[in-house]
């Protein structure tokens, strides 16, 4: 596990806990000295008390539905527009501008948006076709060491809609089923990070460190 203290202020990180793999994110975030506390976020009061947010993997349609029914959606959307946010898997889908195709897609699936990409849901097939891929993640600590990318009914980034703003962070290094080598699986745009894989299901906290440092830098710049 990688640990390093920066001169930046520690941050309080929320993990959207409406559904999905939120507990695992909280555990990994709490291993980082840069994080004062990682907490579950379920409503407008709780989101107002965090500096940054992680939207976990799970089921993007269910998360959107719960947030909407509970009246949390507008506060969630406002937070994502202005604060560092990282979406993993279903979270990446929610941060996308548009959905190209995939799975049980209903035309009216609600998205938070923010990342200038279009996404293909369930690009790699069903749960049975889950796999692990070694990835080179740009800017990751100890970057030569491959990151274990866990893909479970994962989406793939279909198209970069805003090439001037979106930075590619990771790509598949070989073909996986019908999904070709070179498929984009992680991107960054300003204060937003998205990954198609699940770093919270590994013991490697480098992606969490990457996000927390990105969030600290963004927050420090905002307060200047
Ligand atoms: N297929 C799911 C969705 O569309 C995402 C799967 C995941 O988060 N592991 O929301």
PDB file of C-alpha atoms and ligand atoms in Angstrom:
ATOM      1  CA  UNK A   1       0.000   0.000   0.000  1.00  0.00           C
ATOM      2  CA  UNK A   2       1.306   3.408  -0.913  1.00  0.00           C
ATOM      3  CA  UNK A   3       1.349   6.183   1.633  1.00  0.00           C
ATOM      4  CA  UNK A   4       2.797   9.645   1.346  1.00  0.00           C
ATOM      5  CA  UNK A   5       1.974  12.883   3.143  1.00  0.00           C
ATOM      6  CA  UNK A   6       1.477  15.994   0.982  1.00  0.00           C
ATOM      7  CA  UNK A   7       1.581  19.569   2.139  1.00  0.00           C
ATOM      8  CA  UNK A   8      -2.072  19.983   1.142  1.00  0.00           C
ATOM      9  CA  UNK A   9      -4.882  20.102   3.671  1.00  0.00           C
ATOM     10  CA  UNK A  10      -6.430  16.719   4.454  1.00  0.00           C
ATOM     11  CA  UNK A  11      -9.798  16.209   2.843  1.00  0.00           C
ATOM     12  CA  UNK A  12     -13.067  14.632   3.918  1.00  0.00           C
ATOM     13  CA  UNK A  13     -14.262  12.278   1.202  1.00  0.00           C
ATOM     14  CA  UNK A  14     -17.833  11.120   0.772  1.00  0.00           C
ATOM     15  CA  UNK A  15     -18.847   7.900  -0.948  1.00  0.00           C
ATOM     16  CA  UNK A  16     -22.315   7.814  -2.480  1.00  0.00           C
ATOM     17  CA  UNK A  17     -24.020   5.057  -0.498  1.00  0.00           C
ATOM     18  CA  UNK A  18     -27.395   4.600  -2.164  1.00  0.00           C
ATOM     19  CA  UNK A  19     -26.483   1.187  -3.592  1.00  0.00           C
ATOM     20  CA  UNK A  20     -23.420  -0.757  -4.737  1.00  0.00           C
ATOM     21  CA  UNK A  21     -19.824  -1.193  -3.562  1.00  0.00           C
ATOM     22  CA  UNK A  22     -19.559   1.866  -1.312  1.00  0.00           C
ATOM     23  CA  UNK A  23     -18.220   0.149   1.833  1.00  0.00           C
ATOM     24  CA  UNK A  24     -15.110  -1.052  -0.020  1.00  0.00           C
ATOM     25  CA  UNK A  25     -14.309   2.485  -1.206  1.00  0.00           C
ATOM     26  CA  UNK A  26     -14.627   3.821   2.339  1.00  0.00           C
ATOM     27  CA  UNK A  27     -12.162   1.202   3.628  1.00  0.00           C
ATOM     28  CA  UNK A  28      -9.523   2.012   0.974  1.00  0.00           C
ATOM     29  CA  UNK A  29      -9.935   5.783   1.322  1.00  0.00           C
ATOM     30  CA  UNK A  30      -9.439   5.488   5.072  1.00  0.00           C
ATOM     31  CA  UNK A  31      -5.981   3.932   4.464  1.00  0.00           C
ATOM     32  CA  UNK A  32      -4.739   7.251   3.025  1.00  0.00           C
ATOM     33  CA  UNK A  33      -3.104   9.812   5.307  1.00  0.00           C
ATOM     34  CA  UNK A  34      -4.376  12.588   3.004  1.00  0.00           C
ATOM     35  CA  UNK A  35      -7.959  11.710   3.974  1.00  0.00           C
ATOM     36  CA  UNK A  36      -9.192  13.035   7.320  1.00  0.00           C
ATOM     37  CA  UNK A  37     -12.228  10.799   7.093  1.00  0.00           C
ATOM     38  CA  UNK A  38     -14.164   8.856   4.460  1.00  0.00           C
ATOM     39  CA  UNK A  39     -17.907   8.699   5.054  1.00  0.00           C
ATOM     40  CA  UNK A  40     -21.098   7.406   3.455  1.00  0.00           C
ATOM     41  CA  UNK A  41     -23.233  10.046   1.723  1.00  0.00           C
ATOM     42  CA  UNK A  42     -26.964   9.484   1.251  1.00  0.00           C
ATOM     43  CA  UNK A  43     -28.582  12.920   1.240  1.00  0.00           C
ATOM     44  CA  UNK A  44     -28.175  16.669   0.864  1.00  0.00           C
ATOM     45  CA  UNK A  45     -27.089  17.205   4.492  1.00  0.00           C
ATOM     46  CA  UNK A  46     -24.321  14.638   4.250  1.00  0.00           C
ATOM     47  CA  UNK A  47     -23.000  15.783   0.886  1.00  0.00           C
ATOM     48  CA  UNK A  48     -22.719  19.344   2.188  1.00  0.00           C
ATOM     49  CA  UNK A  49     -20.103  18.116   4.666  1.00  0.00           C
ATOM     50  CA  UNK A  50     -17.596  16.545   2.290  1.00  0.00           C
ATOM     51  CA  UNK A  51     -14.866  17.992   0.059  1.00  0.00           C
ATOM     52  CA  UNK A  52     -14.963  15.320  -2.637  1.00  0.00           C
ATOM     53  CA  UNK A  53     -17.154  12.415  -3.701  1.00  0.00           C
ATOM     54  CA  UNK A  54     -16.756   8.872  -5.008  1.00  0.00           C
ATOM     55  CA  UNK A  55     -19.645   7.277  -6.906  1.00  0.00           C
ATOM     56  CA  UNK A  56     -19.178   3.505  -6.652  1.00  0.00           C
ATOM     57  CA  UNK A  57     -19.940   0.583  -8.923  1.00  0.00           C
ATOM     58  CA  UNK A  58     -23.336  -1.042  -8.713  1.00  0.00           C
ATOM     59  CA  UNK A  59     -26.335  -0.364 -10.884  1.00  0.00           C
ATOM     60  CA  UNK A  60     -26.451   3.112 -12.385  1.00  0.00           C
ATOM     61  CA  UNK A  61     -30.198   3.007 -13.099  1.00  0.00           C
ATOM     62  CA  UNK A  62     -30.978   2.037  -9.488  1.00  0.00           C
ATOM     63  CA  UNK A  63     -28.727   4.725  -8.029  1.00  0.00           C
ATOM     64  CA  UNK A  64     -30.314   7.393 -10.211  1.00  0.00           C
ATOM     65  CA  UNK A  65     -33.795   6.200  -9.294  1.00  0.00           C
ATOM     66  CA  UNK A  66     -33.119   6.221  -5.539  1.00  0.00           C
ATOM     67  CA  UNK A  67     -31.488   9.672  -5.697  1.00  0.00           C
ATOM     68  CA  UNK A  68     -34.435  11.016  -7.632  1.00  0.00           C
ATOM     69  CA  UNK A  69     -37.166   9.485  -5.482  1.00  0.00           C
ATOM     70  CA  UNK A  70     -35.557  10.709  -2.280  1.00  0.00           C
ATOM     71  CA  UNK A  71     -35.202  14.248  -3.654  1.00  0.00           C
ATOM     72  CA  UNK A  72     -31.391  14.059  -3.448  1.00  0.00           C
ATOM     73  CA  UNK A  73     -30.738  14.323  -7.204  1.00  0.00           C
ATOM     74  CA  UNK A  74     -30.508  18.159  -7.525  1.00  0.00           C
ATOM     75  CA  UNK A  75     -28.009  18.486  -4.629  1.00  0.00           C
ATOM     76  CA  UNK A  76     -25.998  15.561  -6.002  1.00  0.00           C
ATOM     77  CA  UNK A  77     -25.889  17.095  -9.466  1.00  0.00           C
ATOM     78  CA  UNK A  78     -24.855  20.477  -8.119  1.00  0.00           C
ATOM     79  CA  UNK A  79     -22.067  18.911  -6.058  1.00  0.00           C
ATOM     80  CA  UNK A  80     -20.703  16.999  -9.046  1.00  0.00           C
ATOM     81  CA  UNK A  81     -20.628  20.168 -11.147  1.00  0.00           C
ATOM     82  CA  UNK A  82     -18.430  21.975  -8.658  1.00  0.00           C
ATOM     83  CA  UNK A  83     -16.486  19.443  -6.536  1.00  0.00           C
ATOM     84  CA  UNK A  84     -13.925  16.721  -7.232  1.00  0.00           C
ATOM     85  CA  UNK A  85     -15.829  13.533  -8.048  1.00  0.00           C
ATOM     86  CA  UNK A  86     -14.690  10.082  -9.154  1.00  0.00           C
ATOM     87  CA  UNK A  87     -17.074   7.600 -10.713  1.00  0.00           C
ATOM     88  CA  UNK A  88     -16.153   3.915 -10.875  1.00  0.00           C
ATOM     89  CA  UNK A  89     -18.083   1.619 -13.227  1.00  0.00           C
ATOM     90  CA  UNK A  90     -21.764   2.526 -12.625  1.00  0.00           C
ATOM     91  CA  UNK A  91     -20.397   5.830 -11.251  1.00  0.00           C
ATOM     92  CA  UNK A  92     -18.590   6.437 -14.546  1.00  0.00           C
ATOM     93  CA  UNK A  93     -21.865   5.871 -16.397  1.00  0.00           C
ATOM     94  CA  UNK A  94     -23.591   8.479 -14.220  1.00  0.00           C
ATOM     95  CA  UNK A  95     -20.851  11.038 -14.921  1.00  0.00           C
ATOM     96  CA  UNK A  96     -21.062  10.574 -18.696  1.00  0.00           C
ATOM     97  CA  UNK A  97     -22.661  13.050 -21.029  1.00  0.00           C
ATOM     98  CA  UNK A  98     -24.529  10.384 -23.004  1.00  0.00           C
ATOM     99  CA  UNK A  99     -25.039   6.630 -23.396  1.00  0.00           C
ATOM    100  CA  UNK A 100     -24.470   5.079 -26.789  1.00  0.00           C
ATOM    101  CA  UNK A 101     -25.874   1.629 -26.106  1.00  0.00           C
ATOM    102  CA  UNK A 102     -25.817  -1.370 -23.905  1.00  0.00           C
ATOM    103  CA  UNK A 103     -27.623  -3.818 -21.680  1.00  0.00           C
ATOM    104  CA  UNK A 104     -31.062  -2.985 -20.469  1.00  0.00           C
ATOM    105  CA  UNK A 105     -30.705   0.635 -21.447  1.00  0.00           C
ATOM    106  CA  UNK A 106     -33.846   2.661 -21.244  1.00  0.00           C
ATOM    107  CA  UNK A 107     -33.775   5.795 -23.350  1.00  0.00           C
ATOM    108  CA  UNK A 108     -34.646   7.961 -20.378  1.00  0.00           C
ATOM    109  CA  UNK A 109     -31.868   6.884 -17.993  1.00  0.00           C
ATOM    110  CA  UNK A 110     -30.907   9.915 -15.959  1.00  0.00           C
ATOM    111  CA  UNK A 111     -27.253  10.964 -15.931  1.00  0.00           C
ATOM    112  CA  UNK A 112     -25.374  13.521 -13.868  1.00  0.00           C
ATOM    113  CA  UNK A 113     -23.053  14.303 -16.779  1.00  0.00           C
ATOM    114  CA  UNK A 114     -19.890  16.355 -16.629  1.00  0.00           C
ATOM    115  CA  UNK A 115     -17.483  14.064 -18.473  1.00  0.00           C
ATOM    116  CA  UNK A 116     -17.444  14.830 -22.204  1.00  0.00           C
ATOM    117  CA  UNK A 117     -17.676  11.184 -23.239  1.00  0.00           C
ATOM    118  CA  UNK A 118     -20.258   8.748 -24.517  1.00  0.00           C
ATOM    119  CA  UNK A 119     -20.461   5.400 -22.796  1.00  0.00           C
ATOM    120  CA  UNK A 120     -21.389   1.890 -23.818  1.00  0.00           C
ATOM    121  CA  UNK A 121     -22.986   0.046 -20.899  1.00  0.00           C
ATOM    122  CA  UNK A 122     -22.173  -3.620 -20.270  1.00  0.00           C
ATOM    123  CA  UNK A 123     -19.590  -3.436 -23.051  1.00  0.00           C
ATOM    124  CA  UNK A 124     -17.830  -6.610 -21.952  1.00  0.00           C
ATOM    125  CA  UNK A 125     -20.887  -8.846 -21.537  1.00  0.00           C
ATOM    126  CA  UNK A 126     -22.491 -10.359 -18.460  1.00  0.00           C
ATOM    127  CA  UNK A 127     -21.332 -10.925 -14.879  1.00  0.00           C
ATOM    128  CA  UNK A 128     -19.890 -14.296 -15.981  1.00  0.00           C
ATOM    129  CA  UNK A 129     -17.607 -12.484 -18.391  1.00  0.00           C
ATOM    130  CA  UNK A 130     -15.976 -10.431 -15.633  1.00  0.00           C
ATOM    131  CA  UNK A 131     -12.188 -10.276 -15.841  1.00  0.00           C
ATOM    132  CA  UNK A 132      -9.058  -8.660 -14.487  1.00  0.00           C
ATOM    133  CA  UNK A 133      -6.743  -6.666 -16.762  1.00  0.00           C
ATOM    134  CA  UNK A 134      -3.331  -5.235 -15.954  1.00  0.00           C
ATOM    135  CA  UNK A 135      -3.388  -1.530 -16.794  1.00  0.00           C
ATOM    136  CA  UNK A 136      -0.858   1.229 -17.151  1.00  0.00           C
ATOM    137  CA  UNK A 137      -2.517   4.233 -15.538  1.00  0.00           C
ATOM    138  CA  UNK A 138      -1.008   7.549 -16.487  1.00  0.00           C
ATOM    139  CA  UNK A 139       0.207   9.568 -13.508  1.00  0.00           C
ATOM    140  CA  UNK A 140      -0.226   6.730 -11.019  1.00  0.00           C
ATOM    141  CA  UNK A 141       2.376   6.319  -8.324  1.00  0.00           C
ATOM    142  CA  UNK A 142       4.893   3.598  -9.166  1.00  0.00           C
ATOM    143  CA  UNK A 143       3.365   3.762 -12.659  1.00  0.00           C
ATOM    144  CA  UNK A 144       5.493   0.997 -14.151  1.00  0.00           C
ATOM    145  CA  UNK A 145       3.709  -1.480 -11.860  1.00  0.00           C
ATOM    146  CA  UNK A 146       0.483  -2.545 -13.605  1.00  0.00           C
ATOM    147  CA  UNK A 147      -2.762  -1.678 -11.846  1.00  0.00           C
ATOM    148  CA  UNK A 148      -5.158  -4.632 -11.398  1.00  0.00           C
ATOM    149  CA  UNK A 149      -8.261  -3.462 -13.282  1.00  0.00           C
ATOM    150  CA  UNK A 150     -11.296  -5.464 -12.168  1.00  0.00           C
ATOM    151  CA  UNK A 151     -14.105  -5.313 -14.758  1.00  0.00           C
ATOM    152  CA  UNK A 152     -17.595  -6.504 -13.760  1.00  0.00           C
ATOM    153  CA  UNK A 153     -20.384  -5.891 -16.282  1.00  0.00           C
ATOM    154  CA  UNK A 154     -18.285  -2.868 -17.027  1.00  0.00           C
ATOM    155  CA  UNK A 155     -18.963  -0.008 -19.382  1.00  0.00           C
ATOM    156  CA  UNK A 156     -16.430   1.150 -21.963  1.00  0.00           C
ATOM    157  CA  UNK A 157     -15.818   4.676 -23.100  1.00  0.00           C
ATOM    158  CA  UNK A 158     -17.117   4.749 -26.624  1.00  0.00           C
ATOM    159  CA  UNK A 159     -16.208   8.203 -27.760  1.00  0.00           C
ATOM    160  CA  UNK A 160     -14.504  11.284 -26.421  1.00  0.00           C
ATOM    161  CA  UNK A 161     -16.901  14.119 -27.191  1.00  0.00           C
ATOM    162  CA  UNK A 162     -14.647  16.897 -25.900  1.00  0.00           C
ATOM    163  CA  UNK A 163     -11.095  15.965 -26.926  1.00  0.00           C
ATOM    164  CA  UNK A 164      -9.686  19.311 -25.825  1.00  0.00           C
ATOM    165  CA  UNK A 165     -10.860  18.795 -22.264  1.00  0.00           C
ATOM    166  CA  UNK A 166     -10.872  15.055 -21.668  1.00  0.00           C
ATOM    167  CA  UNK A 167      -7.593  13.361 -20.827  1.00  0.00           C
ATOM    168  CA  UNK A 168      -7.249   9.603 -21.377  1.00  0.00           C
ATOM    169  CA  UNK A 169      -5.839   7.962 -18.247  1.00  0.00           C
ATOM    170  CA  UNK A 170      -5.956   4.236 -19.115  1.00  0.00           C
ATOM    171  CA  UNK A 171      -6.641   1.971 -22.089  1.00  0.00           C
ATOM    172  CA  UNK A 172      -6.960  -1.794 -22.514  1.00  0.00           C
ATOM    173  CA  UNK A 173      -3.605  -3.232 -23.456  1.00  0.00           C
ATOM    174  CA  UNK A 174      -5.018  -6.196 -25.382  1.00  0.00           C
ATOM    175  CA  UNK A 175      -8.345  -7.467 -26.743  1.00  0.00           C
ATOM    176  CA  UNK A 176     -10.874  -8.774 -24.213  1.00  0.00           C
ATOM    177  CA  UNK A 177     -13.635 -10.747 -25.925  1.00  0.00           C
ATOM    178  CA  UNK A 178     -15.094  -8.492 -28.566  1.00  0.00           C
ATOM    179  CA  UNK A 179     -13.694  -5.361 -26.912  1.00  0.00           C
ATOM    180  CA  UNK A 180     -10.516  -4.324 -28.715  1.00  0.00           C
ATOM    181  CA  UNK A 181      -7.125  -3.342 -27.421  1.00  0.00           C
ATOM    182  CA  UNK A 182      -6.941   0.437 -27.064  1.00  0.00           C
ATOM    183  CA  UNK A 183     -10.482   0.792 -25.650  1.00  0.00           C
ATOM    184  CA  UNK A 184     -10.471   3.701 -23.210  1.00  0.00           C
ATOM    185  CA  UNK A 185     -11.245   2.644 -19.628  1.00  0.00           C
ATOM    186  CA  UNK A 186     -10.323   5.718 -17.545  1.00  0.00           C
ATOM    187  CA  UNK A 187     -10.513   9.461 -18.186  1.00  0.00           C
ATOM    188  CA  UNK A 188     -10.067  12.739 -16.376  1.00  0.00           C
ATOM    189  CA  UNK A 189     -11.653  16.106 -17.087  1.00  0.00           C
ATOM    190  CA  UNK A 190     -10.954  19.009 -14.752  1.00  0.00           C
ATOM    191  CA  UNK A 191     -12.295  18.019 -11.338  1.00  0.00           C
ATOM    192  CA  UNK A 192     -13.829  14.746 -12.583  1.00  0.00           C
ATOM    193  CA  UNK A 193     -12.293  11.285 -12.823  1.00  0.00           C
ATOM    194  CA  UNK A 194     -13.951   8.199 -14.296  1.00  0.00           C
ATOM    195  CA  UNK A 195     -12.883   4.564 -14.447  1.00  0.00           C
ATOM    196  CA  UNK A 196     -14.702   1.599 -15.945  1.00  0.00           C
ATOM    197  CA  UNK A 197     -13.033  -0.779 -13.482  1.00  0.00           C
ATOM    198  CA  UNK A 198     -13.343  -1.275  -9.704  1.00  0.00           C
ATOM    199  CA  UNK A 199     -10.211  -0.229  -7.753  1.00  0.00           C
ATOM    200  CA  UNK A 200     -12.185  -0.673  -4.523  1.00  0.00           C
ATOM    201  CA  UNK A 201     -12.257  -4.431  -5.099  1.00  0.00           C
ATOM    202  CA  UNK A 202      -8.462  -4.691  -4.949  1.00  0.00           C
ATOM    203  CA  UNK A 203      -5.932  -4.143  -2.159  1.00  0.00           C
ATOM    204  CA  UNK A 204      -4.107  -1.568  -4.284  1.00  0.00           C
ATOM    205  CA  UNK A 205      -4.905   1.952  -3.075  1.00  0.00           C
ATOM    206  CA  UNK A 206      -3.002   3.822  -5.811  1.00  0.00           C
ATOM    207  CA  UNK A 207      -6.114   4.863  -7.780  1.00  0.00           C
ATOM    208  CA  UNK A 208      -7.642   6.208  -4.548  1.00  0.00           C
ATOM    209  CA  UNK A 209      -4.424   8.098  -3.862  1.00  0.00           C
ATOM    210  CA  UNK A 210      -4.488   9.444  -7.435  1.00  0.00           C
ATOM    211  CA  UNK A 211      -8.030  10.776  -6.957  1.00  0.00           C
ATOM    212  CA  UNK A 212      -7.384  12.223  -3.507  1.00  0.00           C
ATOM    213  CA  UNK A 213      -4.280  14.087  -4.728  1.00  0.00           C
ATOM    214  CA  UNK A 214      -6.187  15.369  -7.761  1.00  0.00           C
ATOM    215  CA  UNK A 215      -8.953  16.559  -5.416  1.00  0.00           C
ATOM    216  CA  UNK A 216      -6.495  18.237  -3.034  1.00  0.00           C
ATOM    217  CA  UNK A 217      -4.822  20.095  -5.893  1.00  0.00           C
ATOM    218  CA  UNK A 218      -8.159  21.218  -7.295  1.00  0.00           C
ATOM    219  CA  UNK A 219      -9.389  22.427  -3.897  1.00  0.00           C
ATOM    220  CA  UNK A 220      -6.100  24.279  -3.219  1.00  0.00           C
ATOM    221  CA  UNK A 221      -6.353  26.055  -6.607  1.00  0.00           C
ATOM    222  CA  UNK A 222      -9.976  27.050  -5.981  1.00  0.00           C
ATOM    223  CA  UNK A 223      -9.141  28.677  -2.664  1.00  0.00           C
ATOM    224  CA  UNK A 224      -6.322  30.846  -4.093  1.00  0.00           C
TER     225      UNK A 224
HETATM  226  N1  LIG B   1     -23.659  -2.583 -15.635  1.00  0.00           N
HETATM  227  C1  LIG B   1     -23.805  -1.690 -14.516  1.00  0.00           C
HETATM  228  C2  LIG B   1     -24.611  -0.442 -14.900  1.00  0.00           C
HETATM  229  O1  LIG B   1     -24.943  -0.285 -16.019  1.00  0.00           O
HETATM  230  C3  LIG B   1     -22.462  -1.285 -13.971  1.00  0.00           C
HETATM  231  C4  LIG B   1     -21.773  -2.472 -13.386  1.00  0.00           C
HETATM  232  C5  LIG B   1     -20.862  -2.148 -12.248  1.00  0.00           C
HETATM  233  O2  LIG B   1     -20.880  -1.055 -11.678  1.00  0.00           O
HETATM  234  N2  LIG B   1     -20.124  -3.154 -11.856  1.00  0.00           N
HETATM  235  O3  LIG B   1     -24.884   0.352 -14.062  1.00  0.00           O
END
